[in-house]
CSV table of C-alpha atoms in Angstrom, one decimal:
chain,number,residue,atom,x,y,z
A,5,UNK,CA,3.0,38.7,103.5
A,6,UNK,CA,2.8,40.5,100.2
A,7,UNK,CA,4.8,43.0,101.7
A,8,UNK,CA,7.3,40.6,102.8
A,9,UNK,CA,7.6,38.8,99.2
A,10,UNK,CA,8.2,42.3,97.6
A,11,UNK,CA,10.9,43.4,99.5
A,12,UNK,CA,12.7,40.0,99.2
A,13,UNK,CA,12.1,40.1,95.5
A,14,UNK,CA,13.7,43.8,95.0
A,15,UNK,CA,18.1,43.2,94.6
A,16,UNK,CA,20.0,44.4,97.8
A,17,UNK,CA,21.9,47.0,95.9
A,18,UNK,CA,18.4,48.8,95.1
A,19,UNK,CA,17.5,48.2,99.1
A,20,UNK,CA,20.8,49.7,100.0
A,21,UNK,CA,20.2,52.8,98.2
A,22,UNK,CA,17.0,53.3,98.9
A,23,UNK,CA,17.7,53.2,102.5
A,24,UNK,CA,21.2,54.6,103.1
A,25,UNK,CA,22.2,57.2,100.6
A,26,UNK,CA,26.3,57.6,100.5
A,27,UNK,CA,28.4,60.4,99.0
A,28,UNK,CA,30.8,59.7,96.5
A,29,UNK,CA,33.7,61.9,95.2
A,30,UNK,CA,33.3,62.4,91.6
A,31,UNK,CA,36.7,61.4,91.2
A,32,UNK,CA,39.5,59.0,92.9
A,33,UNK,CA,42.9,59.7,95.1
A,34,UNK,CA,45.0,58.6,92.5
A,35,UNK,CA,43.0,60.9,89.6
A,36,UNK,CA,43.5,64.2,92.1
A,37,UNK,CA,47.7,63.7,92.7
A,38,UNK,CA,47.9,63.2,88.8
A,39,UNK,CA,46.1,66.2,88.2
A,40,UNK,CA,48.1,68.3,90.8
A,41,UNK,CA,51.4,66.4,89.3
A,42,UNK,CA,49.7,68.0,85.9
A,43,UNK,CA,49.9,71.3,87.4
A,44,UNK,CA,53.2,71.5,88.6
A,45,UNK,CA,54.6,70.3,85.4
A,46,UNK,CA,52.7,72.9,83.3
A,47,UNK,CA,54.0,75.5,85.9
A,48,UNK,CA,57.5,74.4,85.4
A,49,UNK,CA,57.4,74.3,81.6
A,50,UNK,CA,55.8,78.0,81.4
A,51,UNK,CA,58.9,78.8,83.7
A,52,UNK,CA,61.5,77.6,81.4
A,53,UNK,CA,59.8,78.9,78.0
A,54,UNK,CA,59.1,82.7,79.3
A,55,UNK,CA,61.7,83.4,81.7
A,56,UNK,CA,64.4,85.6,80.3
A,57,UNK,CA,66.7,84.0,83.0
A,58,UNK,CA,69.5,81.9,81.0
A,59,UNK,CA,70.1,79.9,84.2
A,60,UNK,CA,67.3,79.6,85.8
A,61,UNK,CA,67.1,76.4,88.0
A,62,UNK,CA,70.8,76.3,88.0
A,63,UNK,CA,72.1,76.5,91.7
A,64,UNK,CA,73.6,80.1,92.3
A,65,UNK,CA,75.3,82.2,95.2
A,66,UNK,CA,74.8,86.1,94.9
A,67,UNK,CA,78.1,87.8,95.8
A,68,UNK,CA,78.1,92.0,95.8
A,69,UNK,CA,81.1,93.2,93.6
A,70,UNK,CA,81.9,97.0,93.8
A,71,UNK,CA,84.0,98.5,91.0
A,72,UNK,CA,86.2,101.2,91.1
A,73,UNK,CA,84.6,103.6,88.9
A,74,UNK,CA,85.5,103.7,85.9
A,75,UNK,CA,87.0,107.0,83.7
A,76,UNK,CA,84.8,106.1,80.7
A,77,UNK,CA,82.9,102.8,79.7
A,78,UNK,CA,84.7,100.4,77.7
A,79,UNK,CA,88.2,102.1,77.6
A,80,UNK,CA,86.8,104.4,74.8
A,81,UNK,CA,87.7,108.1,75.4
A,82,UNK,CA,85.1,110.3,76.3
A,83,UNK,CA,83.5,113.3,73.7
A,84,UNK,CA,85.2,116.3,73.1
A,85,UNK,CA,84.2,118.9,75.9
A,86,UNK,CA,82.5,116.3,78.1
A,87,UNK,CA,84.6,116.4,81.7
A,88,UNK,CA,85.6,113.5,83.8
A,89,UNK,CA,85.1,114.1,87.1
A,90,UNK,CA,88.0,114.8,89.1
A,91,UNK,CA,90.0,112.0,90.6
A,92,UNK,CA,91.3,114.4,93.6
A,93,UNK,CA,89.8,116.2,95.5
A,94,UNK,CA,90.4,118.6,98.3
A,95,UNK,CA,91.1,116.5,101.5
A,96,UNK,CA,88.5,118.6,103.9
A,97,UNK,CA,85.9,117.6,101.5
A,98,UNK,CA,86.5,114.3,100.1
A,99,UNK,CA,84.7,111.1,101.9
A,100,UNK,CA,87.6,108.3,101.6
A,101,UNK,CA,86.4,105.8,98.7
A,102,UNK,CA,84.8,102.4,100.7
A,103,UNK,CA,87.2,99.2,100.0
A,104,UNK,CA,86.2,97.3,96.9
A,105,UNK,CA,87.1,94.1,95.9
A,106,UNK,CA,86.7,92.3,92.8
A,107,UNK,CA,88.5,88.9,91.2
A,108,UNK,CA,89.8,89.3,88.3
A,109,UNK,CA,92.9,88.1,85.6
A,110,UNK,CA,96.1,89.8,85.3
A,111,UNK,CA,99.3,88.5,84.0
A,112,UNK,CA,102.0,87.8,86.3
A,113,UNK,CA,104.8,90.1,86.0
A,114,UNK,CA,107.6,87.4,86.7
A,115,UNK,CA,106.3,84.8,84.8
A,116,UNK,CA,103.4,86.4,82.7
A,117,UNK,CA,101.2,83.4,83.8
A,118,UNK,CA,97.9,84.5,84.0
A,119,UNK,CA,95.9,84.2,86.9
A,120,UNK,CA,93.1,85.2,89.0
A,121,UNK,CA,93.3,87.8,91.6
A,122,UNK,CA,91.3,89.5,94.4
A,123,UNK,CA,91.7,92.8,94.4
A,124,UNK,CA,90.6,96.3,95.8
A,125,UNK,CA,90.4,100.2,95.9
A,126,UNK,CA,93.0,100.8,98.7
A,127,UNK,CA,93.9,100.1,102.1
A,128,UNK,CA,90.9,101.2,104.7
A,129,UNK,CA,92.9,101.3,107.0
A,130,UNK,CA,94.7,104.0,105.3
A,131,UNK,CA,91.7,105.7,104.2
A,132,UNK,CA,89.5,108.7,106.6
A,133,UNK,CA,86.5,110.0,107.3
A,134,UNK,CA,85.7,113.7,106.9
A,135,UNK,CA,88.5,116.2,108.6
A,136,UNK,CA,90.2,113.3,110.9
A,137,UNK,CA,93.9,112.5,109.8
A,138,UNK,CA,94.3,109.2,107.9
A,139,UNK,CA,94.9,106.4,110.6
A,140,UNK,CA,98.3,105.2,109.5
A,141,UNK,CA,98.5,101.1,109.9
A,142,UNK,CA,101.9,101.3,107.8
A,143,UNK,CA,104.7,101.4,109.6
A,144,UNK,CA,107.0,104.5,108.8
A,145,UNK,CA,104.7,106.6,106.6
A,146,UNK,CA,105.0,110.0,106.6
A,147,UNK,CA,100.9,111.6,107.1
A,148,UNK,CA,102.4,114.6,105.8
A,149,UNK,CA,102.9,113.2,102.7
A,150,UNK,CA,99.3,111.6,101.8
A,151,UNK,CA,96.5,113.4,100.0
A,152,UNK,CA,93.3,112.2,99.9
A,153,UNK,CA,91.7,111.0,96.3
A,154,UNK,CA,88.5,109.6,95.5
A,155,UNK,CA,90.1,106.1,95.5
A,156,UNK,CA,92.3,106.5,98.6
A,157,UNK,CA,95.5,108.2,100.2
A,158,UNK,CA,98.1,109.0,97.3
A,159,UNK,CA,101.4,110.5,97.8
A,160,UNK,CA,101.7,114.1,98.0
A,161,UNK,CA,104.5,116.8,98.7
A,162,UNK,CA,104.6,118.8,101.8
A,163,UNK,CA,107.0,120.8,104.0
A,164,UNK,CA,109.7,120.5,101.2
A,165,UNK,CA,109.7,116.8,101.8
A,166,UNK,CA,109.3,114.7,98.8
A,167,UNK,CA,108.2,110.7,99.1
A,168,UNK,CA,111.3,110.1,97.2
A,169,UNK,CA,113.8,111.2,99.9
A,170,UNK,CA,111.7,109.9,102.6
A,171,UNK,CA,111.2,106.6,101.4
A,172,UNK,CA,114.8,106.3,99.8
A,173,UNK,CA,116.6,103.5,101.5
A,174,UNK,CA,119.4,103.9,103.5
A,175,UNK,CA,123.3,103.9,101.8
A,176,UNK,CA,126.7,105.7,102.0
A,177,UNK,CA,126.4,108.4,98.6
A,178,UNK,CA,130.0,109.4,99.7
A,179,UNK,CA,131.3,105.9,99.2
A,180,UNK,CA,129.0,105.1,96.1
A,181,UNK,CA,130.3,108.4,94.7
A,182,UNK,CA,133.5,107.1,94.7
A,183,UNK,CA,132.9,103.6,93.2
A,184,UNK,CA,131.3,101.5,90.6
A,185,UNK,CA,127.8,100.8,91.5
A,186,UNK,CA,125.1,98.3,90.9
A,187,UNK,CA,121.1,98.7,91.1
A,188,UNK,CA,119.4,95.9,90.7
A,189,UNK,CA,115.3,95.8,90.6
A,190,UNK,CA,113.2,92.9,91.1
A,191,UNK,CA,109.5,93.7,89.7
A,192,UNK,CA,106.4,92.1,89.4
A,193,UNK,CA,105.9,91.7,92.9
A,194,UNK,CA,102.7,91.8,95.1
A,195,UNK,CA,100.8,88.8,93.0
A,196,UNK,CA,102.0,85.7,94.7
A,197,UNK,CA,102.7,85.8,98.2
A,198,UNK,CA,105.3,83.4,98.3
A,199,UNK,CA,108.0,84.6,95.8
A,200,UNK,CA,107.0,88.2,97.3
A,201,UNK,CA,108.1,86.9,100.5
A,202,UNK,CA,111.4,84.9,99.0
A,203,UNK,CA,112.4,89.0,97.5
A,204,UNK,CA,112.0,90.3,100.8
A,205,UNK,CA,113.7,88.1,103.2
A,206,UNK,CA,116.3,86.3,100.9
A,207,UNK,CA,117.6,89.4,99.4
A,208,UNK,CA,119.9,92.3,100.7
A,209,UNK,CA,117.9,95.3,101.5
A,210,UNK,CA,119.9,97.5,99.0
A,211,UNK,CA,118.4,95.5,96.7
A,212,UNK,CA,114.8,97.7,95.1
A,213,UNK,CA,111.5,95.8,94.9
A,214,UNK,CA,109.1,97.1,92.6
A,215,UNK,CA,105.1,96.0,93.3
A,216,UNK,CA,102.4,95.7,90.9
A,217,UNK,CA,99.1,97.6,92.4
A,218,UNK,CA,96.8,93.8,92.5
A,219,UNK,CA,96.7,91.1,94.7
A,220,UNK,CA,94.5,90.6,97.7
A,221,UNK,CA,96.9,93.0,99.9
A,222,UNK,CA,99.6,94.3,97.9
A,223,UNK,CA,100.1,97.0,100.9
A,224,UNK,CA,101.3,94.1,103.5
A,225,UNK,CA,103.6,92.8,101.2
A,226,UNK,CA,104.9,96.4,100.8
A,227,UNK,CA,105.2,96.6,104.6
A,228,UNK,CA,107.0,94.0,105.2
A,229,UNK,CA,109.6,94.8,102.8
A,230,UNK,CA,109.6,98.2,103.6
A,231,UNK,CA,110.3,96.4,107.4
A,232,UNK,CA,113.2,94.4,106.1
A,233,UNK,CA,114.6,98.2,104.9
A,234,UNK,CA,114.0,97.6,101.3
A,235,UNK,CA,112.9,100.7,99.4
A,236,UNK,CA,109.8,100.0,96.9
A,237,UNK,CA,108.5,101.4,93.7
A,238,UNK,CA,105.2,101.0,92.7
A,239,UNK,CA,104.5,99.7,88.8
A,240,UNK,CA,101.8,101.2,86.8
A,241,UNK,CA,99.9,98.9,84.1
A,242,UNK,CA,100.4,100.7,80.8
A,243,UNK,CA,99.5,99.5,77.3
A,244,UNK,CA,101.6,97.3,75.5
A,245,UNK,CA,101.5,96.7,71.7
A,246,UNK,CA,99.1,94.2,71.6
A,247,UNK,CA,97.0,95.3,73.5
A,248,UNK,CA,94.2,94.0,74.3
A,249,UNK,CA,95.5,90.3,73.7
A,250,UNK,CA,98.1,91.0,76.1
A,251,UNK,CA,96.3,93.5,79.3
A,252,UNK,CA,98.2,93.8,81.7
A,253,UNK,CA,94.7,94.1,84.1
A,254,UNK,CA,92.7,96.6,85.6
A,255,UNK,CA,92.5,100.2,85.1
A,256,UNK,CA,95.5,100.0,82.9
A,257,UNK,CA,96.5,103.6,81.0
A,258,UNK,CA,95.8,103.5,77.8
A,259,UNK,CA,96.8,105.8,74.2
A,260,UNK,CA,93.3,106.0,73.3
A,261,UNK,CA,92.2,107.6,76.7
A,262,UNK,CA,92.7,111.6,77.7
A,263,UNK,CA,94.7,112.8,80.2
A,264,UNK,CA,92.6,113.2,82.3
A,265,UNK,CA,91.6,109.6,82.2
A,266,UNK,CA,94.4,108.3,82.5
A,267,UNK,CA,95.7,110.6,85.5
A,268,UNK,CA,92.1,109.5,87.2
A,269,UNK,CA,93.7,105.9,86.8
A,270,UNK,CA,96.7,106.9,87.7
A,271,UNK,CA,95.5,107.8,90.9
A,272,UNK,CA,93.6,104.2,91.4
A,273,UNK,CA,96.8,103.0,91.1
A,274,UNK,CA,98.9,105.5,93.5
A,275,UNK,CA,96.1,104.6,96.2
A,276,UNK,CA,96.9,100.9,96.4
A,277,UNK,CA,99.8,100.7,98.6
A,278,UNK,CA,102.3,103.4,100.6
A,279,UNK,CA,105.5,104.0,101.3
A,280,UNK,CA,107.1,104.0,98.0
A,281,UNK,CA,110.0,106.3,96.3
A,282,UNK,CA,108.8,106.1,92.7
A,283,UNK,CA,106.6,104.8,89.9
A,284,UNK,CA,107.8,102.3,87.2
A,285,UNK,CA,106.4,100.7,84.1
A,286,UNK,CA,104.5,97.6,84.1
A,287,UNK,CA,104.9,97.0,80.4
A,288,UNK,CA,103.5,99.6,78.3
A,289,UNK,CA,105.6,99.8,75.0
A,290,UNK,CA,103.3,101.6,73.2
A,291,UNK,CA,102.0,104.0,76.2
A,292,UNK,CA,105.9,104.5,77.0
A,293,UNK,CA,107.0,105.5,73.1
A,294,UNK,CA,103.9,108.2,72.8
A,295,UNK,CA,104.9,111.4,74.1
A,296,UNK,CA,101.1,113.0,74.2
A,297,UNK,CA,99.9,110.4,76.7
A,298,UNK,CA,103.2,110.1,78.8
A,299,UNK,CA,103.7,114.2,79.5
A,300,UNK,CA,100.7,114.2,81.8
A,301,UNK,CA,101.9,111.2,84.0
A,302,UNK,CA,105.6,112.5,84.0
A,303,UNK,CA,104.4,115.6,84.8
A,304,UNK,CA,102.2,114.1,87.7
A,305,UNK,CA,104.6,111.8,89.0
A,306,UNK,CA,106.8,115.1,89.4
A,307,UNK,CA,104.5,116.9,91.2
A,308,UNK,CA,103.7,114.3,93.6
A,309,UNK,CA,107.8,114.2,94.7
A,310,UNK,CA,108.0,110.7,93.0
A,311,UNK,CA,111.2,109.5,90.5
A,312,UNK,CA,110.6,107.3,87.6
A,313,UNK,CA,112.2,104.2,86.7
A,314,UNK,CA,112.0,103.0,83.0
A,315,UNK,CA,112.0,98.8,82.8
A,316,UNK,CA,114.0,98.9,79.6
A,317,UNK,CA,111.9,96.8,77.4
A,318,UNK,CA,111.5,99.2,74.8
A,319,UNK,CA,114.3,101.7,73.2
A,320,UNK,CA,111.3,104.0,72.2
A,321,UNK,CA,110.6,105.0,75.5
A,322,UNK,CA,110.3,108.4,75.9
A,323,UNK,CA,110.6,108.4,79.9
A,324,UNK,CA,114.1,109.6,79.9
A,325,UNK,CA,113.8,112.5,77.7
A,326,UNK,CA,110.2,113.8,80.1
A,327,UNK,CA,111.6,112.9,82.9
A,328,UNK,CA,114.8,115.5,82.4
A,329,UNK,CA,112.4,118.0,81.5
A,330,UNK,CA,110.9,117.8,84.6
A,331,UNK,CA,113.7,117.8,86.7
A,332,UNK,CA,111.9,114.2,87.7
A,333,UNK,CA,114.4,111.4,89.2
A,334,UNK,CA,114.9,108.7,86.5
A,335,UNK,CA,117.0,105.2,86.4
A,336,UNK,CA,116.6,102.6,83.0
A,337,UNK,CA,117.3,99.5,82.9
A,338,UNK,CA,120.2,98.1,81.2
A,339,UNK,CA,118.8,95.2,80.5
A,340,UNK,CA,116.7,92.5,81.7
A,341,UNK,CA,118.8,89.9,84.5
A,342,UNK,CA,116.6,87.1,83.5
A,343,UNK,CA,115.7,87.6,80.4
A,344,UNK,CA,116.1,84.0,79.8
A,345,UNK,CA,115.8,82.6,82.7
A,346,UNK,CA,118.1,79.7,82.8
A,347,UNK,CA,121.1,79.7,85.8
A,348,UNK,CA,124.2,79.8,83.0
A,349,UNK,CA,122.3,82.5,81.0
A,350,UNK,CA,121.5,84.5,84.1
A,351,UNK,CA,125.1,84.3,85.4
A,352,UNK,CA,126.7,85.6,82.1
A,353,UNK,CA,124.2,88.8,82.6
A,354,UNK,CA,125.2,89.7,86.0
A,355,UNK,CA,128.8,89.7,84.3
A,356,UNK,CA,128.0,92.0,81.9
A,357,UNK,CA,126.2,94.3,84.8
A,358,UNK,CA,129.6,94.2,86.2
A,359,UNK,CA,131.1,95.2,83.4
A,360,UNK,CA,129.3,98.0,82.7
A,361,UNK,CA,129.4,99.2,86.1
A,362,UNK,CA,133.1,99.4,85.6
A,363,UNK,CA,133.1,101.1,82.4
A,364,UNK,CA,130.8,103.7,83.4
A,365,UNK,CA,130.4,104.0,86.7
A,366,UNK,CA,126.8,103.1,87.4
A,367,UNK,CA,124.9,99.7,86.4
A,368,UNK,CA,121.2,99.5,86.7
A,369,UNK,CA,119.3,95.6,85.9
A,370,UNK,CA,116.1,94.4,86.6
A,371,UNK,CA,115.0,90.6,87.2
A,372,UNK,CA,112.1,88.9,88.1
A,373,UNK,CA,111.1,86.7,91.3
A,374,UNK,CA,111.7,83.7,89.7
A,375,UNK,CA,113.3,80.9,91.9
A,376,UNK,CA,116.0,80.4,90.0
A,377,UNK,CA,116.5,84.4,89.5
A,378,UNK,CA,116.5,85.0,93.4
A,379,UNK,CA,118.9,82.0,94.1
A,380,UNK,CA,121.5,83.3,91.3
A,381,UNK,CA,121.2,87.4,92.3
A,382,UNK,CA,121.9,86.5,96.2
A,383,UNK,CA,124.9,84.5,95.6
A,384,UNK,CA,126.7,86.9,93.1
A,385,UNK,CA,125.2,89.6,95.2
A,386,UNK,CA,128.0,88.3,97.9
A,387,UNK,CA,130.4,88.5,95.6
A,388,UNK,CA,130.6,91.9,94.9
A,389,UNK,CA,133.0,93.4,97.4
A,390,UNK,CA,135.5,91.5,96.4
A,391,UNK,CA,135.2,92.6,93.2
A,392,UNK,CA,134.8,96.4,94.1
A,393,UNK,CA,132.1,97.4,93.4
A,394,UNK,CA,129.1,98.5,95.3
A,395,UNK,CA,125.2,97.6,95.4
A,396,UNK,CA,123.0,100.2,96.0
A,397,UNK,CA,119.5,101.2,96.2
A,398,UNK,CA,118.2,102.5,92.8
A,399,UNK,CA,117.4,105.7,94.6
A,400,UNK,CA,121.6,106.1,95.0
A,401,UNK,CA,121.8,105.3,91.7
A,402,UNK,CA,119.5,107.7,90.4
A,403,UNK,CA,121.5,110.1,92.6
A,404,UNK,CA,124.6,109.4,91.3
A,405,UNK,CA,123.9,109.4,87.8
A,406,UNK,CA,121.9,113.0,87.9
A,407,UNK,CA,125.1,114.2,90.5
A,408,UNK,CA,127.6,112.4,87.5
């Protein structure tokens, strides 16, 4: 009974414990995800302070750009004695550059709007692999006339043919010989499928179209003009005065780079599309009006059976004078068609071309493809028979003029 009274006496919490002994976490559910939440914070925080990455936690997508390379770093021309390495090689040896693209801004040549632009190194499908001939995808290209540069095919001279009678569009030189003549040029194309398109098909095929080397397939474009029997030129970017305010885009030649940088840039550009008769500026008054940096891309454009037509935007261009000294085809602009770009203003120029046509014989003018420029050239286009005179191709004109 003592026994008894003692256990009642004892409080149950004691009896509980010493009978059953239960373990217990030394802390609660709640204590352990604040903790853990305490973790993950510090984490993040020594994230943010010591990584070098300026947007780190910012959603991202990894693209692979491949550039062209480059002739020297930053436009700045390399040190006296250092070489360049050679843009063109010989065509047993030379692996076909792989197609690049990149996006970047260039100024439209018709309305010099900027915008952005995919472009590449080339056409692959005019591009080959060790020995094999190029796989021509362009219609009416001439293999014999390709050469095979780091960047791609560029033209090239071979069985005494020259890409500048080959690709010179079709005309009657007896006839033209006889009469006043007109050449008119519409440049900036290639950027801007569109009013590309509206210069191919709603123009006369004697009319010349003159491509700049960007957009995402300049080479299609050129196809299907060269389809609708419209010869093409192909416009270099050169440096204009203010330069680099104003760039005219990528791999543009430049006074402050060597000739052999620019010729290696040159040859970027010759590789972008096929087919055509000639080179032409894509601005470039300064590069145009210095003799030292011009000689070596006259002098090229020569060799590689090309002509060379000079926009006319500045009277310092030296392109004529070269051009004779190398025995190079050459046309310049009289003036610009659309120079402002209204339908009265444009309409009083193409007088003036017919004028001058007249008075000497041979009239060359360049235009944009602005809407307004394309709807005003076709109709007084039609009007010219009547009037007696004659549009040609600026190859006929370039003819005629060296013939006169």
């Amino acid at each position: 009974m003592a026994e008894a009274a003692d256990e009642l006496s004892t409080p149950l919490g004691q009896q509980t414990v010493g009978r059953t002994r239960r373990f217990r976490l030394p802390f609660t559910a709640m204590q352990a995800l604040a903790v853990l939440l305490g973790l993950v914070l510090v984490g993040f925080v020594g994230v943010a302070l010591f990584n070098d990455n300026p947007l780190g936690g910012e959603p991202m997508a990894r693209i692979t750009l491949r550039n062209p390379p480059q002739a020297a770093p930053d436009d700045k021309q390399a040190p006296a004695g250092q070489a360049t390495e050679p843009a063109v090689k010989s065509v047993a040896k030379t692996p076909a550059a792989a197609s690049d693209a990149k996006t970047v801004t260039i100024i439209d040549g018709s309305s010099g709007k900027r915008q952005d632009v995919v472009i590449g190194a080339g056409d692959p499908a005019e591009k080959a692999d060790g020995d094999a001939p190029p796989p021509l995808a362009r219609s009416g290209i001439d293999p014999r006339l390709l050469e095979k540069s780091r960047y791609g095919m560029i033209p090239a001279v071979a069985d005494g043919l020259k890409p500048f009678t080959v690709y010179a569009a079709e005309a009657d030189r007896a006839k033209a010989a006889r009469m006043p003549v007109v050449a008119v040029v519409v440049a900036g194309l290639g950027v801007g499928a569109a009013k590309t398109t509206d210069a191919i098909m709603k123009l006369p095929p004697a009319v010349t179209l003159a491509f700049t080397p960007y957009g995402a397939d300049p080479g299609k474009l050129a196809e299907r003009a060269r389809a609708q029997r419209h010869e093409i030129l192909l416009q270099i970017p050169m440096e204009p005065f203010d330069y680099p305010d104003n760039d005219p885009g990528p791999q543009t030649l430049l006074t402050t780079l060597s000739g052999e940088q620019n010729l290696d840039r040159l040859y970027w550009h010759l590789s972008r599309l096929q087919g055509y008769a000639g080179i032409a500026n894509f601005m470039g008054a300064r590069f145009v009006a210095s003799d030292p940096v011009m000689q070596p891309i006259v002098r090229e454009a020569a060799k590689r059976g090309l002509s060379y037509f000079d926009d006319g935007s500045t009277p310092r261009s030296v392109a004529q004078t070269l051009s004779a000294g190398q025995s190079l085809p050459f046309a310049k602009a009289d003036f610009a068609i659309d120079a402002v770009p209204t339908s009265a203003e444009i309409d009083r120029a193409l007088v003036k071309l017919e004028t001058i046509a007249k008075e000497r014989g041979t009239a060359v003018g360049v235009a944009s493809a602005l809407p307004v420029s394309i709807e005003r050239l076709g109709a007084w286009l039609k009007t010219l028979d009547s009037k007696g005179i004659m549009l040609v191709p600026l190859t006929t004109a370039m003819l005629k003029s060296k013939s006169g």
